[in-house]
JSON list of C-alpha atoms in Angstrom, two decimals:
[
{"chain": "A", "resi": 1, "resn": "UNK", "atom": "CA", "xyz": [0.00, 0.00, 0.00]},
{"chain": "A", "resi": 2, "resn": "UNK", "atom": "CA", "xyz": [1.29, 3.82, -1.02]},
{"chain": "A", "resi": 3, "resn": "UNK", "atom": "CA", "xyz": [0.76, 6.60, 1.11]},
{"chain": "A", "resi": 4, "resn": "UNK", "atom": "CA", "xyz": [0.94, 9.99, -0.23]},
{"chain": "A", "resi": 5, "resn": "UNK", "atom": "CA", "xyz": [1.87, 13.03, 2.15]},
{"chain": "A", "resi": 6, "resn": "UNK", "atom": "CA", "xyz": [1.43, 17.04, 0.77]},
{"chain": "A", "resi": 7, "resn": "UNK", "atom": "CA", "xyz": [2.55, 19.26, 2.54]},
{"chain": "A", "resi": 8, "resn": "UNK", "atom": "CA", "xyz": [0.64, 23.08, 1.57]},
{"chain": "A", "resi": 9, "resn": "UNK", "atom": "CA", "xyz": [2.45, 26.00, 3.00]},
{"chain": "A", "resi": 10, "resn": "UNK", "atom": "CA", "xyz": [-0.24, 29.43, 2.69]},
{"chain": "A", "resi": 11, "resn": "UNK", "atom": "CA", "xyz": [2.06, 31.92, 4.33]},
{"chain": "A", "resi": 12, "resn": "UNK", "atom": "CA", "xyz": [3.88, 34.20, 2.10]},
{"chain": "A", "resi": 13, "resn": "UNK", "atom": "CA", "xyz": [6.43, 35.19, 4.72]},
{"chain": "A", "resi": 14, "resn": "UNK", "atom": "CA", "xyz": [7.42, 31.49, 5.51]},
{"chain": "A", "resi": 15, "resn": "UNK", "atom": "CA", "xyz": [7.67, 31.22, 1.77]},
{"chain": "A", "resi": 16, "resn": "UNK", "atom": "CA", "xyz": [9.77, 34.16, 1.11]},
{"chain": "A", "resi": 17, "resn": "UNK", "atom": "CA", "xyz": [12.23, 33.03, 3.76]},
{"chain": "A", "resi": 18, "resn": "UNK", "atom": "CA", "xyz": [12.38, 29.38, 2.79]},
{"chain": "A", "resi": 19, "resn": "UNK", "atom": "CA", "xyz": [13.15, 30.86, -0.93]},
{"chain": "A", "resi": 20, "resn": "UNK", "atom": "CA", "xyz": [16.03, 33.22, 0.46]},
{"chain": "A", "resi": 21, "resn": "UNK", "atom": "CA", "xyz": [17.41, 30.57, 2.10]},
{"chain": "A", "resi": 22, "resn": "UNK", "atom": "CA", "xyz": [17.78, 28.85, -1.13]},
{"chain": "A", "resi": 23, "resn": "UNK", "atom": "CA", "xyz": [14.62, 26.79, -2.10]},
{"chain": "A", "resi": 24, "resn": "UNK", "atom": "CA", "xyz": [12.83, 28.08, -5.49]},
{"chain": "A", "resi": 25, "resn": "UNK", "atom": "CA", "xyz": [9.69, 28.09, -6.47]},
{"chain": "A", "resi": 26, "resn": "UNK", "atom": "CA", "xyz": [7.52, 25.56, -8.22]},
{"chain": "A", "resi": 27, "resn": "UNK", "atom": "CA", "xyz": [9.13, 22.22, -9.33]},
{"chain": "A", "resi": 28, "resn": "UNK", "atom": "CA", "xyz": [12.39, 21.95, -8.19]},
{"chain": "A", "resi": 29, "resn": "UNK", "atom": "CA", "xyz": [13.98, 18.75, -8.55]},
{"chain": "A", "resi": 30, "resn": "UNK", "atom": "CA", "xyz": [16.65, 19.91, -11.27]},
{"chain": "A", "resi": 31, "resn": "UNK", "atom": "CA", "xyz": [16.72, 23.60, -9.73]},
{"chain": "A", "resi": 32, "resn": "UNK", "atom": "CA", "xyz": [17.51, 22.88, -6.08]},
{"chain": "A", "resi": 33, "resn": "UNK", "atom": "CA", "xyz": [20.72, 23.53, -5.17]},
{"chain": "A", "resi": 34, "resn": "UNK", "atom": "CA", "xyz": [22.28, 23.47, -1.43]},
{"chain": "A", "resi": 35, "resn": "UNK", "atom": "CA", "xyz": [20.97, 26.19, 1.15]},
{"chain": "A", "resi": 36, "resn": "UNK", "atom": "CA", "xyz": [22.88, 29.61, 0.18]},
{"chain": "A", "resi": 37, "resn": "UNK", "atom": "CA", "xyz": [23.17, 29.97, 4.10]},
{"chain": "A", "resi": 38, "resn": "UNK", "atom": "CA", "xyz": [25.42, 28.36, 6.50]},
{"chain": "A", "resi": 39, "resn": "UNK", "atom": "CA", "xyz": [24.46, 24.58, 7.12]},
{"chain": "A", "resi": 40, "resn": "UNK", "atom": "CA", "xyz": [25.18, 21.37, 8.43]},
{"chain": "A", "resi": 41, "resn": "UNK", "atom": "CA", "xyz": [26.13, 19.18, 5.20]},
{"chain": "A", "resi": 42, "resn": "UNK", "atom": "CA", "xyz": [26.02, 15.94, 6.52]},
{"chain": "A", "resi": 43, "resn": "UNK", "atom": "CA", "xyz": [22.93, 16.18, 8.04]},
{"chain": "A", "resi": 44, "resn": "UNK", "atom": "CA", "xyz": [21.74, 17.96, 4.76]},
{"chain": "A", "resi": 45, "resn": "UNK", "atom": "CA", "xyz": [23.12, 15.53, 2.56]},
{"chain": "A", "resi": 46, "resn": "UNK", "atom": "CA", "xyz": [21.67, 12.55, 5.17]},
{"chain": "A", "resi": 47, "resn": "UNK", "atom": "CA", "xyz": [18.40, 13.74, 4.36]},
{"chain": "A", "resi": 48, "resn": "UNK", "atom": "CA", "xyz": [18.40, 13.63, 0.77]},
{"chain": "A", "resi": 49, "resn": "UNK", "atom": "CA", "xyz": [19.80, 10.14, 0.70]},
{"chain": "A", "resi": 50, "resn": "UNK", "atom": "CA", "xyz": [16.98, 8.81, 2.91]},
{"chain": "A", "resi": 51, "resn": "UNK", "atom": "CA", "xyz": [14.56, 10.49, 0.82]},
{"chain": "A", "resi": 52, "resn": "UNK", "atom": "CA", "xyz": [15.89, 10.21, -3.13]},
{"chain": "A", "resi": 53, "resn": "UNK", "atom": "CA", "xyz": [18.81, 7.33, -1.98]},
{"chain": "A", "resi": 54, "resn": "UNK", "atom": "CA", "xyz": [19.90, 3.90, -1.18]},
{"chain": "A", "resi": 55, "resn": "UNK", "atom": "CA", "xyz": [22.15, 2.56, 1.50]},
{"chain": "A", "resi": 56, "resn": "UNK", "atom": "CA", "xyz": [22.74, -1.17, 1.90]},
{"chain": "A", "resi": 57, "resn": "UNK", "atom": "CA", "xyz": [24.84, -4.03, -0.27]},
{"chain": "A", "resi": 58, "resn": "UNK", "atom": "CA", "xyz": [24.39, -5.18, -3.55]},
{"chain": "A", "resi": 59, "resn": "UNK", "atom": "CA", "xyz": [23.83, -8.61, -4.66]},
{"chain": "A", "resi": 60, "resn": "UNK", "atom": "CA", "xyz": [26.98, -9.68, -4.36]},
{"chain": "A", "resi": 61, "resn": "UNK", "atom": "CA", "xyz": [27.43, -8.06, -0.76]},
{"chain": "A", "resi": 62, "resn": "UNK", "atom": "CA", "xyz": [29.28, -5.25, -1.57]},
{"chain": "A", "resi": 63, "resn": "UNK", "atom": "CA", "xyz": [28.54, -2.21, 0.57]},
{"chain": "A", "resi": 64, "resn": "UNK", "atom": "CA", "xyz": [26.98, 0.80, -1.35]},
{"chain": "A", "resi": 65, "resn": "UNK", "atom": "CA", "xyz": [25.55, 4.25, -0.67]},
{"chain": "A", "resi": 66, "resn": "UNK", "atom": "CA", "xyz": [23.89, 6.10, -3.79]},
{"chain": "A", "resi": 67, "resn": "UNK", "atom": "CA", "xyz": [21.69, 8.74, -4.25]},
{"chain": "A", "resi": 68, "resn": "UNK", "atom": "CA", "xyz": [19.52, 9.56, -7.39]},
{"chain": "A", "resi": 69, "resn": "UNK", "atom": "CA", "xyz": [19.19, 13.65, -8.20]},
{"chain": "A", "resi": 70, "resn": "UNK", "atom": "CA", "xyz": [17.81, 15.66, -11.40]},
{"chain": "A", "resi": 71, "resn": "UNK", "atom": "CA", "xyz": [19.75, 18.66, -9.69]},
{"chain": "A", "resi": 72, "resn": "UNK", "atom": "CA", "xyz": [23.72, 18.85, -11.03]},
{"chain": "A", "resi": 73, "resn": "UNK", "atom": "CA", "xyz": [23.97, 21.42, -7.91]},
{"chain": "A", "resi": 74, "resn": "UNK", "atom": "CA", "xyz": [23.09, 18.71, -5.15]},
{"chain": "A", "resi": 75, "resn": "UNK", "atom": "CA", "xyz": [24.95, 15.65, -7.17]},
{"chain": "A", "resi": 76, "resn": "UNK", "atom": "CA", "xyz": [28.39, 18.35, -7.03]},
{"chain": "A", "resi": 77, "resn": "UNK", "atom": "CA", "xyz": [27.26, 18.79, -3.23]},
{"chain": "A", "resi": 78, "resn": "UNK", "atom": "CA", "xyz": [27.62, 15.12, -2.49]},
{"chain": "A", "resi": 79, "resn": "UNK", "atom": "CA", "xyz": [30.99, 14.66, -4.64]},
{"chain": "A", "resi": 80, "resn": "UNK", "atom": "CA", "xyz": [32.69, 17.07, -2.89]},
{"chain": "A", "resi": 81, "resn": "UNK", "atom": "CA", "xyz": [31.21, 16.04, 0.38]},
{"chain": "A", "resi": 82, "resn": "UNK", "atom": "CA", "xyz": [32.13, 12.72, -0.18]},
{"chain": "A", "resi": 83, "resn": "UNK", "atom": "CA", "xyz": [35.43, 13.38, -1.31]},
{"chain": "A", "resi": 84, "resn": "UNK", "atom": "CA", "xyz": [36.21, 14.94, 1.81]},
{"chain": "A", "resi": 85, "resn": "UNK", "atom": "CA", "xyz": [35.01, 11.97, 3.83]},
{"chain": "A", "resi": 86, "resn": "UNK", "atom": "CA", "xyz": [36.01, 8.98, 2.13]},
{"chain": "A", "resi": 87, "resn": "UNK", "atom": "CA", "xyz": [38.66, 10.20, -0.42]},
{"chain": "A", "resi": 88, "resn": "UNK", "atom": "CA", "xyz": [37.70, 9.06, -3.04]},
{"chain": "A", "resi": 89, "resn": "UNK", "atom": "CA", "xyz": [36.21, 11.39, -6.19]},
{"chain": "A", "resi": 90, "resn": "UNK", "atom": "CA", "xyz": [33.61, 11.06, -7.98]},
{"chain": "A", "resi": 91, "resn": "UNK", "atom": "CA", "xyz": [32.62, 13.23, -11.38]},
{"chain": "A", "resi": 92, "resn": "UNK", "atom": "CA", "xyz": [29.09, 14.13, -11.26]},
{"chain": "A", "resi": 93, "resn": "UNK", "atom": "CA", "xyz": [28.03, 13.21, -14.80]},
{"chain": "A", "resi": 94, "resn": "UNK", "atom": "CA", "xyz": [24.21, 13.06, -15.93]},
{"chain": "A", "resi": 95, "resn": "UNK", "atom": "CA", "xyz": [23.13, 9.13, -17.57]},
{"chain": "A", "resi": 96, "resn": "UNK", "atom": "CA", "xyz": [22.08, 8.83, -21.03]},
{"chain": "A", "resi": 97, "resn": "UNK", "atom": "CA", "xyz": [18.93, 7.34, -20.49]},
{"chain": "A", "resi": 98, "resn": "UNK", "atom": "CA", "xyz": [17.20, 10.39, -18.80]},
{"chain": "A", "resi": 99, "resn": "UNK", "atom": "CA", "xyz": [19.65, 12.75, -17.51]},
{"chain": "A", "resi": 100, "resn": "UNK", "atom": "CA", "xyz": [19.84, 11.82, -13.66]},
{"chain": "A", "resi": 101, "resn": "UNK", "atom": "CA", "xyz": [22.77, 12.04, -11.43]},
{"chain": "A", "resi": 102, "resn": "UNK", "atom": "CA", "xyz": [23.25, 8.81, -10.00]},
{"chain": "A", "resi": 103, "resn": "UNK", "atom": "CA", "xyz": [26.75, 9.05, -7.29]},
{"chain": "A", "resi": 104, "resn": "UNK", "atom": "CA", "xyz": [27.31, 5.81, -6.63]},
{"chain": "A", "resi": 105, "resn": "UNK", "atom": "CA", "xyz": [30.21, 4.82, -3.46]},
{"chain": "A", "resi": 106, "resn": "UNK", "atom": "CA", "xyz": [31.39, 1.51, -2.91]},
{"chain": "A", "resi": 107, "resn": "UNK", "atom": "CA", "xyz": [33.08, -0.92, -0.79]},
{"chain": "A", "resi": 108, "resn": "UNK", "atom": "CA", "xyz": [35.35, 1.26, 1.76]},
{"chain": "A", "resi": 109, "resn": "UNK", "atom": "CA", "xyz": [33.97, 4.86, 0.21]},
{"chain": "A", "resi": 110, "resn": "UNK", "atom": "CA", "xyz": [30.21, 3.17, 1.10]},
{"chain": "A", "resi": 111, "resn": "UNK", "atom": "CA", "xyz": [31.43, 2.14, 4.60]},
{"chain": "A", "resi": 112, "resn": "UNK", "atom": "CA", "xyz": [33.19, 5.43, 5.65]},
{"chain": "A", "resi": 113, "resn": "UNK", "atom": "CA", "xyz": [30.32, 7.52, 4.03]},
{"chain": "A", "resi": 114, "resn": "UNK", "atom": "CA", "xyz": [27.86, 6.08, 5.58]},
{"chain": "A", "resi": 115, "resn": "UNK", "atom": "CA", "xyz": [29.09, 6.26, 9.10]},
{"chain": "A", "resi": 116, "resn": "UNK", "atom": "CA", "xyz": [29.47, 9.76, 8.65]},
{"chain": "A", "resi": 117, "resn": "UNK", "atom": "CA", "xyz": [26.52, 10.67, 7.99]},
{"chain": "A", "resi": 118, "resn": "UNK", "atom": "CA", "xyz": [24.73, 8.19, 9.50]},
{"chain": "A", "resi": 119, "resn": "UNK", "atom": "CA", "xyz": [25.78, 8.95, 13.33]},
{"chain": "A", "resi": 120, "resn": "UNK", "atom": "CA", "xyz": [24.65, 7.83, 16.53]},
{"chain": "A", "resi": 121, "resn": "UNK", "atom": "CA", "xyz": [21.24, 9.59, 17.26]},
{"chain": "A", "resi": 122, "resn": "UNK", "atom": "CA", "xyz": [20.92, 11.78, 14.58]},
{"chain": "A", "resi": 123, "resn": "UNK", "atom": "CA", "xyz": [17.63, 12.04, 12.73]},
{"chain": "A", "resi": 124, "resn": "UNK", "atom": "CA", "xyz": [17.49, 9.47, 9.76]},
{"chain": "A", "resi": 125, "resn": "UNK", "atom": "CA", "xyz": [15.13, 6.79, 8.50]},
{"chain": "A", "resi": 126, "resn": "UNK", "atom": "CA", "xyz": [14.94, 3.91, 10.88]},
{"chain": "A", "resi": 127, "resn": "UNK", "atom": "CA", "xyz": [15.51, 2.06, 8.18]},
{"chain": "A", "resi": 128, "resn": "UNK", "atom": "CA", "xyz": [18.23, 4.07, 6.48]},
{"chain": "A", "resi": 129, "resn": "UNK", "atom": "CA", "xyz": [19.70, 4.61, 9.63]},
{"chain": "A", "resi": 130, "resn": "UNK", "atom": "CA", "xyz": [19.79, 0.75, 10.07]},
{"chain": "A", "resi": 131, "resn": "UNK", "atom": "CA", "xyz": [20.80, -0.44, 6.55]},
{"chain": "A", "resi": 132, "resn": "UNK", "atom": "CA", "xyz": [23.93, 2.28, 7.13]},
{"chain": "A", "resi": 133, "resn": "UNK", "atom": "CA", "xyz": [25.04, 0.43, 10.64]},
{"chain": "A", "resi": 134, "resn": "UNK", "atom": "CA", "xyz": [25.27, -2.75, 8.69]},
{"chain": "A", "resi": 135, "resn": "UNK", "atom": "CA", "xyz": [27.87, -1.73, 6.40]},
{"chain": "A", "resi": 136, "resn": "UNK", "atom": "CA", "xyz": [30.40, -1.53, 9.17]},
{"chain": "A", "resi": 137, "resn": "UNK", "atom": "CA", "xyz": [30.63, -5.31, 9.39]},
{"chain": "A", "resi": 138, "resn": "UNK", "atom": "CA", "xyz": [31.77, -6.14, 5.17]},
{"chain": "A", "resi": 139, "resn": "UNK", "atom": "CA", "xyz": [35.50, -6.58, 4.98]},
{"chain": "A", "resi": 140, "resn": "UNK", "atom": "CA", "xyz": [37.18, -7.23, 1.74]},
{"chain": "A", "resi": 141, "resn": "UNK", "atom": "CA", "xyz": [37.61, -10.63, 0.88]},
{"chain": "A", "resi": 142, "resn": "UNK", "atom": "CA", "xyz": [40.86, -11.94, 0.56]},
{"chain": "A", "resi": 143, "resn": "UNK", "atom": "CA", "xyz": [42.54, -11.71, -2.89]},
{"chain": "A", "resi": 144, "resn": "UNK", "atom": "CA", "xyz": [40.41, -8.95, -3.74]},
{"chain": "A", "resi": 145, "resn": "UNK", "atom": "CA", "xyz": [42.43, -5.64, -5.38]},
{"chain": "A", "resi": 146, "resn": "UNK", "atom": "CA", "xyz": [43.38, -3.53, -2.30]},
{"chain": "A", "resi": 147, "resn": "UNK", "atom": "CA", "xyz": [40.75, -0.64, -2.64]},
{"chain": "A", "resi": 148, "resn": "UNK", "atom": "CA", "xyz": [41.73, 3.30, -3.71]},
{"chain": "A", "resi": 149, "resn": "UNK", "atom": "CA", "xyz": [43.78, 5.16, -1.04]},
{"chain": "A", "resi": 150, "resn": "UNK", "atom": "CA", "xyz": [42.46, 8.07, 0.24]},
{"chain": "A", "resi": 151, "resn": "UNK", "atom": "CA", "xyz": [44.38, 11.62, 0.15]},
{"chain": "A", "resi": 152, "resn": "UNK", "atom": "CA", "xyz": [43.77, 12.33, 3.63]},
{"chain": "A", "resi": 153, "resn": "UNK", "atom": "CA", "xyz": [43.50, 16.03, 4.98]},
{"chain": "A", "resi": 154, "resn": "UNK", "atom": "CA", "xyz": [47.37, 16.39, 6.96]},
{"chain": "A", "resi": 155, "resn": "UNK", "atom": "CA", "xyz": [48.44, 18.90, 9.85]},
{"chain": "A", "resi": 156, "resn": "UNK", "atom": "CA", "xyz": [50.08, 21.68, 7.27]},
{"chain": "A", "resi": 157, "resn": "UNK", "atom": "CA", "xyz": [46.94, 21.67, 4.82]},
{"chain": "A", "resi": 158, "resn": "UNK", "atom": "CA", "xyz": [44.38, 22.04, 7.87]},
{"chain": "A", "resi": 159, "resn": "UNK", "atom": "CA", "xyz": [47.10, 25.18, 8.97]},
{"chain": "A", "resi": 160, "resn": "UNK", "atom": "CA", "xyz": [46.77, 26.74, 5.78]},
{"chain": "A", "resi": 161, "resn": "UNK", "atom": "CA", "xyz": [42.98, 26.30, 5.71]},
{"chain": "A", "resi": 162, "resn": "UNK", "atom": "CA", "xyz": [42.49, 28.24, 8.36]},
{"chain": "A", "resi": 163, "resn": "UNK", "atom": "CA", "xyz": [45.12, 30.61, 8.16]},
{"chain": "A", "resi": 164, "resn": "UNK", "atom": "CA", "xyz": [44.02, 31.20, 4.70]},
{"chain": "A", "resi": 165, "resn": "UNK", "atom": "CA", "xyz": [40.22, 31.25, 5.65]},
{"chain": "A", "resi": 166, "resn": "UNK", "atom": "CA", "xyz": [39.00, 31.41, 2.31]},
{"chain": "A", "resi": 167, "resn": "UNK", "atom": "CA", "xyz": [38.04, 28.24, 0.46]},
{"chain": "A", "resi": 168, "resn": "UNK", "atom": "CA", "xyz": [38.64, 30.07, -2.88]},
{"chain": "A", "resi": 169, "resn": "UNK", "atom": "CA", "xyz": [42.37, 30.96, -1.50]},
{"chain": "A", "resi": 170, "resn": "UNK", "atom": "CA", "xyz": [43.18, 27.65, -0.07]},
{"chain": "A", "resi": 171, "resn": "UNK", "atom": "CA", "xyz": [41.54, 25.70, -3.23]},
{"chain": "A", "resi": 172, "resn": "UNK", "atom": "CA", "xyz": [44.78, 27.24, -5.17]},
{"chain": "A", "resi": 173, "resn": "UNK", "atom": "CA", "xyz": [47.25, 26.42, -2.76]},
{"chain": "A", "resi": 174, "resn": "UNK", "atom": "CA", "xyz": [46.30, 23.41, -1.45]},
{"chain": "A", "resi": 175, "resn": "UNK", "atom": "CA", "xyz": [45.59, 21.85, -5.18]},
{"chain": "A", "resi": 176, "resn": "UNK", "atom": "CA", "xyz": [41.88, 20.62, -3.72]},
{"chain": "A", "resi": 177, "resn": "UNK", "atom": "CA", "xyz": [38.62, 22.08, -4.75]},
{"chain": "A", "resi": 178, "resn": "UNK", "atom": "CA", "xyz": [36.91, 24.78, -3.63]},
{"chain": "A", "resi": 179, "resn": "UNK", "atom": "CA", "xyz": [33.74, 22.55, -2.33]},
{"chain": "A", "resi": 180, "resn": "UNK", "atom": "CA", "xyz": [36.44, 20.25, -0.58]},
{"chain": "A", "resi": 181, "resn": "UNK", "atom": "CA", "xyz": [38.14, 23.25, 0.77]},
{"chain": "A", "resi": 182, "resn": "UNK", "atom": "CA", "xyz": [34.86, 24.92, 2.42]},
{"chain": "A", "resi": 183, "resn": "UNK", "atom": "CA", "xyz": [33.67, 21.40, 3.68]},
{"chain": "A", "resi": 184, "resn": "UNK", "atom": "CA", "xyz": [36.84, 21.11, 5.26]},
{"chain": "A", "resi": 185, "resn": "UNK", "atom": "CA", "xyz": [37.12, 24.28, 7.04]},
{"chain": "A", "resi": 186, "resn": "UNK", "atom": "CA", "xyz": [33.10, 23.90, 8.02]},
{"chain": "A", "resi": 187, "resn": "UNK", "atom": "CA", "xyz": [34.16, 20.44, 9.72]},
{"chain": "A", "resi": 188, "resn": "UNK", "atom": "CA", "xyz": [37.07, 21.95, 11.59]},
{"chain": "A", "resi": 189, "resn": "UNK", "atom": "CA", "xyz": [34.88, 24.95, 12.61]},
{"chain": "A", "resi": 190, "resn": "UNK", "atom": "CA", "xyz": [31.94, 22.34, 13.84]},
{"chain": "A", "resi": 191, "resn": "UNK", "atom": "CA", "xyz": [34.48, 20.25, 16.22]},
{"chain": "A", "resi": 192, "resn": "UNK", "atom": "CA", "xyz": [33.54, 17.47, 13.54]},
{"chain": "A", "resi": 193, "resn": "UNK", "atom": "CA", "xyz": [37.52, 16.64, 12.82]},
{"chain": "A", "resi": 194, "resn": "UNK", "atom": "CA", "xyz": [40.58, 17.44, 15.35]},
{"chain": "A", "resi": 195, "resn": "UNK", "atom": "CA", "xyz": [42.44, 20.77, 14.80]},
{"chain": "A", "resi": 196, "resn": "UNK", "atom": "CA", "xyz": [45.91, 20.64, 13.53]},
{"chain": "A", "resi": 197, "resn": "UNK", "atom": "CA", "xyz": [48.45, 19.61, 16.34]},
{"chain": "A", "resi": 198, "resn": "UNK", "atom": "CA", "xyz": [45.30, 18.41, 18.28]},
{"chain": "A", "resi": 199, "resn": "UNK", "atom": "CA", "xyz": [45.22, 14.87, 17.51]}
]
């Protein structure tokens, strides 16, 4: 059985602020982009992949974490994201079929990504949140091609970061992107990763 929810909001002030904040009007699957405010990605991110992603193994038991997005603005979001968490790029490139995003992470990428996001006691998807915990217990079979190395974030680089404050500065010197760059210094801001020298 499918059940439907709508959700009608009347108020033209609510509306005006949740458009300033980065939401458009009408349909907005290919137009909506991250908030244009500060936020929280990975609880932003956590809630699009419980509502327009999948988290679990494939048929073969390899871990995965995907989501599915019309917008090139949120599937650039989640590269760069995930980049930062697990290492490992990915090029967000629309499918022939009928243009969708689809970010795909596997194995070790699928394992560290969804841990991040998918913490203890934040607000998830049962189900999501449950499918996410169960990744933790793959490990690579034996024989199988050692998996892609992360480039980790190191001492100097998180220095310069916030030295430099200015992902668009640091992107240059630090040969990362400028997404990578502002995730990075939003997680060291948050208390999410140690400071330089802390750890």
């Amino acid at each position: 059985m499918s059940t439907t929810a709508v959700w009608s909001l009347y108020s033209l002030e609510a509306r005006t602020r949740l458009n300033g904040l980065g939401l458009p009007y009408g349909r907005k699957s290919g137009t909506i982009a991250p908030p244009s405010v500060e936020f929280s990605y990975r609880d932003y991110l956590r809630g699009l992949i419980d509502a327009d992603g999948s988290v679990g193994h494939t048929n073969r038991g390899f871990p995965f974490v995907s989501l599915t997005t019309a917008s090139s603005a949120i599937a650039s979001c989640l590269c760069d994201y995930g980049k930062d968490v697990t290492g490992v790029g990915r090029t967000p490139g629309r499918n022939i079929r009928d243009g969708i995003h689809n970010v795909l992470y596997m194995m070790e990428a699928a394992q560290r990504l969804a841990a991040d996001l998918y913490y203890p006691g934040c607000l998830s998807l049962e189900r999501k949140h449950a499918a996410a915990d169960s990744l933790s217990a793959w490990v690579r079979p034996t024989g199988m091609r050692a998996a892609y190395t992360a480039r980790r974030w190191s001492d100097p680089e998180d220095r310069a970061l916030l030295e430099l404050n200015s992902p668009e500065a640091a992107a240059g010197v630090l040969g990362r992107t400028v997404k990578s760059c502002d995730i990075r210094l939003w997680r060291l801001r948050n208390g999410l990763v140690p400071m330089p020298g802390a750890g």
